[in-house]
mmCIF file of C-alpha atoms and ligand atoms in Angstrom:
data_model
loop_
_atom_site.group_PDB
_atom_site.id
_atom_site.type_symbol
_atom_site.label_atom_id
_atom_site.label_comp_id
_atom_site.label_asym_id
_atom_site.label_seq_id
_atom_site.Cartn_x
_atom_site.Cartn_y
_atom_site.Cartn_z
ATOM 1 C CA UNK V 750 14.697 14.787 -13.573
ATOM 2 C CA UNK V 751 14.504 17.594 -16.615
ATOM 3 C CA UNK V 752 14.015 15.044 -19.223
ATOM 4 C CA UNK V 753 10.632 14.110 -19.058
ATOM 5 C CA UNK V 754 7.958 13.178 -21.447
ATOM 6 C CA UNK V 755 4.077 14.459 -20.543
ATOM 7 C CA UNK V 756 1.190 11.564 -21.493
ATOM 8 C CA UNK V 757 -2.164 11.435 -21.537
ATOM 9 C CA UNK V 758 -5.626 11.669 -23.436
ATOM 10 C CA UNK V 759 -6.029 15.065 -25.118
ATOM 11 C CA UNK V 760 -7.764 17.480 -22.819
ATOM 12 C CA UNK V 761 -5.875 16.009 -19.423
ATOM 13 C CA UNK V 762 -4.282 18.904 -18.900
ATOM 14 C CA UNK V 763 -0.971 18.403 -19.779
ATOM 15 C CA UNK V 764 0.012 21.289 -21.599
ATOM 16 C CA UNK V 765 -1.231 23.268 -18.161
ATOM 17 C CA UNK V 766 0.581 21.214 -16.215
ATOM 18 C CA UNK V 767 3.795 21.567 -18.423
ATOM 19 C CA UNK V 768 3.726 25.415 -18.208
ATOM 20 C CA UNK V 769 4.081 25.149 -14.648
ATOM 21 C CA UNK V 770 6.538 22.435 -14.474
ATOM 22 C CA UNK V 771 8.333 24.160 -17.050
ATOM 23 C CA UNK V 772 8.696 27.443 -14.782
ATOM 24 C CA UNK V 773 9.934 25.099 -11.919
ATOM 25 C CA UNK V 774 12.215 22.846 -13.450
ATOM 26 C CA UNK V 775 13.622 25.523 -15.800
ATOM 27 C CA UNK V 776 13.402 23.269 -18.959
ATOM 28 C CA UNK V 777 11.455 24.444 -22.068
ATOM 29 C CA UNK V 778 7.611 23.279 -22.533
ATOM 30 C CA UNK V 779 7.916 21.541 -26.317
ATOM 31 C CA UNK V 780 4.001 21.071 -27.623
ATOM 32 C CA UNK V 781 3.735 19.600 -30.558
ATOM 33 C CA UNK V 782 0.407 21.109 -30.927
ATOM 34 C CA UNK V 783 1.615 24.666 -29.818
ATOM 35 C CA UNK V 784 4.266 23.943 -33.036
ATOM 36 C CA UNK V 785 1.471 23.033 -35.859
ATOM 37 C CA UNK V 786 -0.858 25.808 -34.180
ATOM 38 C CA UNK V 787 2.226 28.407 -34.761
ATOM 39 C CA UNK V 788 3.336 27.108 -38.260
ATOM 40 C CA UNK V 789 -0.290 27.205 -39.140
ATOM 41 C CA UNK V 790 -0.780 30.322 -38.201
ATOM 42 C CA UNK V 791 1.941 31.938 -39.936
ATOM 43 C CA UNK V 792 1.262 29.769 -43.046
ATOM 44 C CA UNK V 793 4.520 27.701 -43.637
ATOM 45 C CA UNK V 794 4.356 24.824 -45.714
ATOM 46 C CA UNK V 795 4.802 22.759 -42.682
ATOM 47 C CA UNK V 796 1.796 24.671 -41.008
ATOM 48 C CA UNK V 797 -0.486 23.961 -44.290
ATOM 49 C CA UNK V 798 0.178 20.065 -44.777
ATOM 50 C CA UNK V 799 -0.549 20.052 -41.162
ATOM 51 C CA UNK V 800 -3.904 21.797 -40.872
ATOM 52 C CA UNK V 801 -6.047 19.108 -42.594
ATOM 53 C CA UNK V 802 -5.273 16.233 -40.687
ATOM 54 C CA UNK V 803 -5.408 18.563 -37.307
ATOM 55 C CA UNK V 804 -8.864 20.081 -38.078
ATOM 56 C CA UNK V 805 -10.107 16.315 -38.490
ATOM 57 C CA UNK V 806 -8.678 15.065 -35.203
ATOM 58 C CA UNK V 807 -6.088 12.999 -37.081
ATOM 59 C CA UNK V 808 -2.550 12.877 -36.297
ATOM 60 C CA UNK V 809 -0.403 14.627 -38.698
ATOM 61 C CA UNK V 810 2.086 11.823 -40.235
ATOM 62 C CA UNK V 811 4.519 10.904 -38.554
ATOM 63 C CA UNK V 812 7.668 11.570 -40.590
ATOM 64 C CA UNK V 813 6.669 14.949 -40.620
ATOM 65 C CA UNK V 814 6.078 15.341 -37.043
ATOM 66 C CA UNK V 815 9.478 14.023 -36.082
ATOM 67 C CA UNK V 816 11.797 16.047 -38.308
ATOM 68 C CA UNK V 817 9.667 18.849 -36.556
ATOM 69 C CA UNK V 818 10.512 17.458 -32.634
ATOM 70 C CA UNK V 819 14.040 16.637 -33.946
ATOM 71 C CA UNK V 820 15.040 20.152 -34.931
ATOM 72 C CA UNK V 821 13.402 21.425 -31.836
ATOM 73 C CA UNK V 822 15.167 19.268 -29.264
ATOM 74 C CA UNK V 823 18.623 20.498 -31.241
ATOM 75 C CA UNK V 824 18.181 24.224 -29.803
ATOM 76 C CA UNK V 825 20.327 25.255 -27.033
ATOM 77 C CA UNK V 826 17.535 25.596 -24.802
ATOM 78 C CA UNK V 827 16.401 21.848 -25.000
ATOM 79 C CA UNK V 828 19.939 21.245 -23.826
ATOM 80 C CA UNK V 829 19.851 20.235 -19.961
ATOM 81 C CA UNK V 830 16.274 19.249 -20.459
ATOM 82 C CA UNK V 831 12.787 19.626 -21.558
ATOM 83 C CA UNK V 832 9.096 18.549 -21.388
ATOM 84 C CA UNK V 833 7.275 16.841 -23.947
ATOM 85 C CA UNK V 834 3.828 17.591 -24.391
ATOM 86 C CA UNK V 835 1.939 15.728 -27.156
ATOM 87 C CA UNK V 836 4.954 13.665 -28.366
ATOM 88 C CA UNK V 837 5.428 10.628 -28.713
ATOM 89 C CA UNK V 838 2.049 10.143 -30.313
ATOM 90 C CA UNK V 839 2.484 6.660 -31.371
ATOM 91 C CA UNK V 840 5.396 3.769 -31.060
ATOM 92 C CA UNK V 841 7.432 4.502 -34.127
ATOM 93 C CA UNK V 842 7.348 8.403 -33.074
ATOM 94 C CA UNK V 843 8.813 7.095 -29.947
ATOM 95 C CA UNK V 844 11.070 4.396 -31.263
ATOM 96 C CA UNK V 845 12.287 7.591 -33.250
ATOM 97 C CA UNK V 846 12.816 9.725 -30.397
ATOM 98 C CA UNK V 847 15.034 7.055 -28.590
ATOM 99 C CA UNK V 848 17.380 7.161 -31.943
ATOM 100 C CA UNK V 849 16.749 10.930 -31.986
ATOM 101 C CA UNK V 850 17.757 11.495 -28.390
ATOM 102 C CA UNK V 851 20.315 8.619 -28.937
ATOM 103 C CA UNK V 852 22.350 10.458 -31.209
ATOM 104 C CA UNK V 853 22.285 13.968 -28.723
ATOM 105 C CA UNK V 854 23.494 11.416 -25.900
ATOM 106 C CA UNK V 855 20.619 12.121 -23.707
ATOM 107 C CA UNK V 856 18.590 9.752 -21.958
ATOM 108 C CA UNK V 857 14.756 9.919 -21.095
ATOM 109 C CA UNK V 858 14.182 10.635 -17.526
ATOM 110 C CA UNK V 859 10.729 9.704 -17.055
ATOM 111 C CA UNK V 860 7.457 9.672 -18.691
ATOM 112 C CA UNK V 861 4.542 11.432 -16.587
ATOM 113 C CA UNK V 862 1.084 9.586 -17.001
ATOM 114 C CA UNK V 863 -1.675 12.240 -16.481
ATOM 115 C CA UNK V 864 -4.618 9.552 -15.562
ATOM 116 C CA UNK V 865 -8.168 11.359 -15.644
ATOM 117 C CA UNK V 866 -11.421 9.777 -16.964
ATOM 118 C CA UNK V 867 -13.440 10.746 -20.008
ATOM 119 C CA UNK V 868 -16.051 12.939 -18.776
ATOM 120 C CA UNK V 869 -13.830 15.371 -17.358
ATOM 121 C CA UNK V 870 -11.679 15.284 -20.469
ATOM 122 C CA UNK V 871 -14.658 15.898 -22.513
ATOM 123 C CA UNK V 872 -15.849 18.967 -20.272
ATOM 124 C CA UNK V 873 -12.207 20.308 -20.340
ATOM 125 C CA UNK V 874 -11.777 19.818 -24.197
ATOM 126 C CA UNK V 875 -15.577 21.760 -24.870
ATOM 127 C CA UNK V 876 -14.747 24.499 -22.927
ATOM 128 C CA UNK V 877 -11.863 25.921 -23.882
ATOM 129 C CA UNK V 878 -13.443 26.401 -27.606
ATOM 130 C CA UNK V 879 -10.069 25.329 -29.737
ATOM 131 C CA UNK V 880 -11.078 25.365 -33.608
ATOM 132 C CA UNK V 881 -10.661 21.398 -33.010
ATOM 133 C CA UNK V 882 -12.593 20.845 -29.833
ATOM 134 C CA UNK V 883 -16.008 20.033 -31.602
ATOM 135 C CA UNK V 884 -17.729 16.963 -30.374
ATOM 136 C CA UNK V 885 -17.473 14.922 -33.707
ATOM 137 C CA UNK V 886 -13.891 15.887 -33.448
ATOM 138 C CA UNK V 887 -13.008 15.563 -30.331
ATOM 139 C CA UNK V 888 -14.381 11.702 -30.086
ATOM 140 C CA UNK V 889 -12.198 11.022 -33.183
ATOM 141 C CA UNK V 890 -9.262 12.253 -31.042
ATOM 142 C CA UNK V 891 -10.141 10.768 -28.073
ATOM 143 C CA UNK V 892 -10.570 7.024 -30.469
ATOM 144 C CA UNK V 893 -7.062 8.021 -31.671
ATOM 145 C CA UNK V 894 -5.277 8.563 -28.334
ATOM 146 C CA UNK V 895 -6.860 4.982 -27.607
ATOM 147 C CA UNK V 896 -5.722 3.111 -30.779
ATOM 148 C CA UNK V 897 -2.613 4.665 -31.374
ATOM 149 C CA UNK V 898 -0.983 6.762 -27.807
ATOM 150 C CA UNK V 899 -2.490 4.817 -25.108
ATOM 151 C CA UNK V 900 0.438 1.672 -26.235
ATOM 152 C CA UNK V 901 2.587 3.746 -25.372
ATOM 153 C CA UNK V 902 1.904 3.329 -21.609
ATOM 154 C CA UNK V 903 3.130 -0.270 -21.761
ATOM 155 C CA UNK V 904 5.992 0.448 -24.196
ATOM 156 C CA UNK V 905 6.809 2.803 -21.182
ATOM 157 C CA UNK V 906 6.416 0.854 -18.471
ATOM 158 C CA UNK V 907 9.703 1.110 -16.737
ATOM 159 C CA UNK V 908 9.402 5.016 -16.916
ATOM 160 C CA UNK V 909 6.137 5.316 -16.442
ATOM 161 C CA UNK V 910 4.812 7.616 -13.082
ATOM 162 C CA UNK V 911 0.810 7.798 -12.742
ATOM 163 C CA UNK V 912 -0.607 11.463 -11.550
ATOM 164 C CA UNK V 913 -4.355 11.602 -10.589
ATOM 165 C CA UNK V 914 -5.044 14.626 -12.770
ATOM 166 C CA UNK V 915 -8.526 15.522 -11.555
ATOM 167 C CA UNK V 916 -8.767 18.279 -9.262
ATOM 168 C CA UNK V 917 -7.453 21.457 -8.432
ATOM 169 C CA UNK V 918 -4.290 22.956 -11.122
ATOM 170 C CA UNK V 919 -2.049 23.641 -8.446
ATOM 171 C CA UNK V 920 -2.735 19.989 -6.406
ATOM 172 C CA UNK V 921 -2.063 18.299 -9.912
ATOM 173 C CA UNK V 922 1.278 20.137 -10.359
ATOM 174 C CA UNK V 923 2.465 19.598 -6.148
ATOM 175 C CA UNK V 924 1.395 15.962 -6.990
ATOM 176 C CA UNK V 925 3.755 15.858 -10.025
ATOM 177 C CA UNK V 926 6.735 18.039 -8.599
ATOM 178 C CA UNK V 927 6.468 15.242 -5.470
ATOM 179 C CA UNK V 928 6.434 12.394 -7.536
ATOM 180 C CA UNK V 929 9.212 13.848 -9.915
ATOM 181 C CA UNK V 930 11.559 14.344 -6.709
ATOM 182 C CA UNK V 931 10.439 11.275 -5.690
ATOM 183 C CA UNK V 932 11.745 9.296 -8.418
ATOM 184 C CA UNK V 933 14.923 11.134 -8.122
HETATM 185 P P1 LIG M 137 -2.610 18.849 -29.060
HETATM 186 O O1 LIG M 137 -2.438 20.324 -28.944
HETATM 187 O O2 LIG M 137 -1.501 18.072 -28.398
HETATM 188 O O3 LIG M 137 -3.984 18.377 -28.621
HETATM 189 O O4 LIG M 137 -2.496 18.490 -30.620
HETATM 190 C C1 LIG M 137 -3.435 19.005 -31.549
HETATM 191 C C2 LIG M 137 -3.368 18.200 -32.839
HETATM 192 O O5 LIG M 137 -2.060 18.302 -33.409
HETATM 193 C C3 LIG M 137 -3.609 16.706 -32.685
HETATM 194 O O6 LIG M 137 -4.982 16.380 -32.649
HETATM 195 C C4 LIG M 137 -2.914 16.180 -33.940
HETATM 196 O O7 LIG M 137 -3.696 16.400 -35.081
HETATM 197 C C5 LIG M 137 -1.684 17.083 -34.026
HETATM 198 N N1 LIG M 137 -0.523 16.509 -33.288
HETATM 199 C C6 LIG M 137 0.033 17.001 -32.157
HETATM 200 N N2 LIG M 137 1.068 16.234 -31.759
HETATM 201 C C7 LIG M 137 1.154 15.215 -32.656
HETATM 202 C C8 LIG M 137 2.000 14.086 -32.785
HETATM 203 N N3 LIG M 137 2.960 13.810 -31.882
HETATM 204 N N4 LIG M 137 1.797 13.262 -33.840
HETATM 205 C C9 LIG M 137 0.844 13.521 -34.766
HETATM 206 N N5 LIG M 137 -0.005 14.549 -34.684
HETATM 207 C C10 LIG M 137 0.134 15.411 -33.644
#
């Protein structure tokens, strides 16, 4: 399994957890929020339409988030695989990636569920001190994930493999890598 697609709240620790799968399974780590935070950061247009709607908790629209993922998952690299942190946000983002992936003749693997309540999302999210973790914003993004990401759990269903992602970073990943070979 190399074509996988990482879900959960923000602050469940899935960008963690994707660095580590990505070292194991060899497949590149693709975070939409790494990609705004780096276009941001050196100033693109892409990075400035962006900012606004990231500093408020809101997702950035998503036309402009897919032509983003879809010239990412054209590099060589995303070739024989590739974890997707942050993306699909919403249904039409991932009705888009099935026409996007569609058209590279690759098929979704699986879609890792990172289950973990609120509290410890909340402590997670306040202490790494990102420019968006404030409380005010971070309960707008946790309302978000609710309204608009957490559908996407049923629109998975078939995919879908649960990890209990409280606890220890290394347990959570040996959880995932099990379940991943697993599901082989
Ligand atoms: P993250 O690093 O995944 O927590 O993302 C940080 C912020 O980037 C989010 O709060 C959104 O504003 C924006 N963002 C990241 N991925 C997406 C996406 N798939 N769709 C829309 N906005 C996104």
């Amino acid at each position: 399994m190399t074509r996988l697609i990482l879900l959960g709240p923000p602050g469940a620790g899935k960008g963690t957890q994707a660095g580590l799968l990505s070292e194991k399974l060899g497949v590149p780590h693709i975070s939409t929020g790494d990609l705004f935070r780096a276009n941001i950061g050196e100033g693109t247009p892409l990075g400035l339409e962006a900012k606004s709607y990231i500093d408020a908790g809101d997702l950035v629209p998503d036309d402009v988030t897919v032509r983003m993922v879809e010239s990412r998952l054209a590099e060589d690299d995303a070739a024989g695989g590739f974890l997707l942190d942050g993306f699909p946000r919403t249904v039409p983002q991932a009705e888009e990636l099935a026409r996007i992936l569609d058209g590279l003749d690759q098929r979704l693997d699986a879609v890792i569920q990172f289950d973990v309540s609120e509290d410890v999302v909340v402590d997670r999210m306040l202490s790494r001190g990102r420019a968006d973790d404030t409380e005010e914003v971070i309960r707008n993004r946790l309302a978000v994930y609710a309204k608009e990401t957490a559908p996407l759990l049923d629109h998975y269903r078939d995919k879908l493999i649960v990890i209990t992602a409280e606890g220890p970073v290394e347990e959570i990943n040996e959880r995932t890598m099990a379940a991943i070979g697993e599901a082989r």
